[in-house]
XYZ file of C-alpha atoms in Angstrom:
118
model
C 41.253 -181.289 -33.184
C 43.686 -179.233 -31.123
C 41.078 -178.598 -28.421
C 40.464 -182.307 -27.926
C 44.194 -182.999 -27.680
C 44.597 -180.186 -25.132
C 41.756 -181.597 -23.034
C 43.364 -185.036 -23.126
C 46.745 -183.588 -22.160
C 45.163 -181.622 -19.299
C 43.324 -184.737 -18.095
C 46.621 -186.627 -18.129
C 48.295 -183.759 -16.262
C 45.623 -183.843 -13.541
C 46.063 -187.607 -13.248
C 49.846 -187.203 -12.887
C 49.349 -184.544 -10.201
C 47.017 -186.853 -8.271
C 49.605 -189.640 -8.459
C 52.477 -187.412 -7.295
C 50.874 -185.161 -4.653
C 49.779 -186.934 -1.504
C 47.074 -184.404 -0.654
C 45.194 -184.776 -3.934
C 42.758 -187.631 -4.433
C 40.722 -188.703 -7.423
C 38.006 -191.328 -7.231
C 36.441 -191.480 -10.631
C 36.794 -192.584 -14.220
C 38.610 -191.191 -17.237
C 35.370 -189.525 -18.186
C 35.510 -187.682 -14.865
C 39.076 -186.615 -15.612
C 37.941 -185.234 -18.963
C 35.180 -183.334 -17.149
C 37.736 -181.899 -14.731
C 39.975 -180.919 -17.653
C 37.022 -179.150 -19.270
C 36.226 -177.327 -16.025
C 39.878 -176.266 -15.703
C 39.834 -174.946 -19.276
C 36.663 -172.940 -18.605
C 38.018 -171.572 -15.312
C 41.298 -170.594 -16.962
C 39.410 -169.013 -19.851
C 36.997 -166.876 -17.832
C 37.962 -166.494 -14.170
C 41.753 -166.380 -14.505
C 41.893 -163.232 -16.699
C 39.626 -161.353 -14.270
C 41.608 -162.393 -11.204
C 44.880 -161.577 -12.952
C 43.622 -158.149 -14.029
C 42.486 -157.179 -10.543
C 45.708 -158.418 -8.973
C 48.116 -156.614 -11.310
C 49.582 -154.546 -8.439
C 50.415 -157.737 -6.504
C 51.848 -159.375 -9.609
C 54.096 -156.377 -10.224
C 55.051 -156.077 -6.539
C 56.083 -159.748 -6.380
C 57.779 -159.662 -9.796
C 55.284 -162.150 -11.187
C 55.421 -164.729 -8.398
C 51.816 -163.985 -7.442
C 50.834 -165.608 -10.753
C 51.721 -168.939 -9.102
C 49.191 -168.185 -6.370
C 46.587 -167.287 -9.001
C 47.357 -170.588 -10.738
C 46.754 -172.454 -7.467
C 43.544 -170.505 -6.835
C 42.206 -171.467 -10.260
C 43.089 -175.114 -9.625
C 41.393 -174.838 -6.232
C 38.284 -173.407 -7.886
C 38.356 -176.324 -10.316
C 38.599 -178.775 -7.406
C 35.663 -177.085 -5.691
C 33.503 -177.134 -8.831
C 34.386 -180.769 -9.486
C 33.369 -181.566 -5.922
C 30.034 -179.859 -6.439
C 29.522 -181.881 -9.628
C 30.638 -185.126 -7.919
C 33.550 -185.751 -10.292
C 35.784 -187.108 -7.521
C 38.727 -184.688 -7.268
C 39.557 -183.543 -3.733
C 42.396 -181.750 -1.978
C 43.474 -181.657 1.658
C 44.556 -178.013 1.596
C 46.226 -175.115 -0.146
C 49.681 -176.712 -0.102
C 48.524 -179.788 -1.994
C 46.534 -177.598 -4.373
C 49.555 -175.332 -4.984
C 51.919 -178.233 -5.732
C 49.233 -179.926 -7.825
C 48.738 -176.770 -9.875
C 52.494 -176.571 -10.520
C 52.544 -180.181 -11.682
C 49.460 -179.763 -13.888
C 51.051 -176.701 -15.472
C 54.398 -178.413 -16.078
C 52.903 -181.632 -17.477
C 50.433 -179.726 -19.681
C 53.207 -177.534 -21.017
C 55.462 -180.529 -21.723
C 52.629 -182.492 -23.340
C 51.651 -179.635 -25.611
C 55.301 -179.065 -26.473
C 55.778 -182.725 -27.436
C 52.498 -182.976 -29.338
C 52.930 -179.595 -31.006
C 49.522 -178.218 -30.062
C 50.860 -174.833 -28.919
């Protein structure tokens, strides 16, 4: 049950990011948002640990700030995959992707905190 709630919270977080960030666009249904949330979960489960491991020197050098860049890269990868699967999420550039990733992270964290799924 917790996995379904997390996917719903992530889908809501992506929707909020699209509403707030001018460079993000979504042209699809709620089912598409759930697909994007699933893609983001898979990317964060498999690709993020590898990228984080190989960038440990940069993370240490920047006192952890490079993790924000990794977060944006994973969101960018999700946007690219969703574009390939025709789910309707697009971005105009790295800036929009970076801000969108921050918003998705904050809303997901707050939603999981409120719902107690952490």
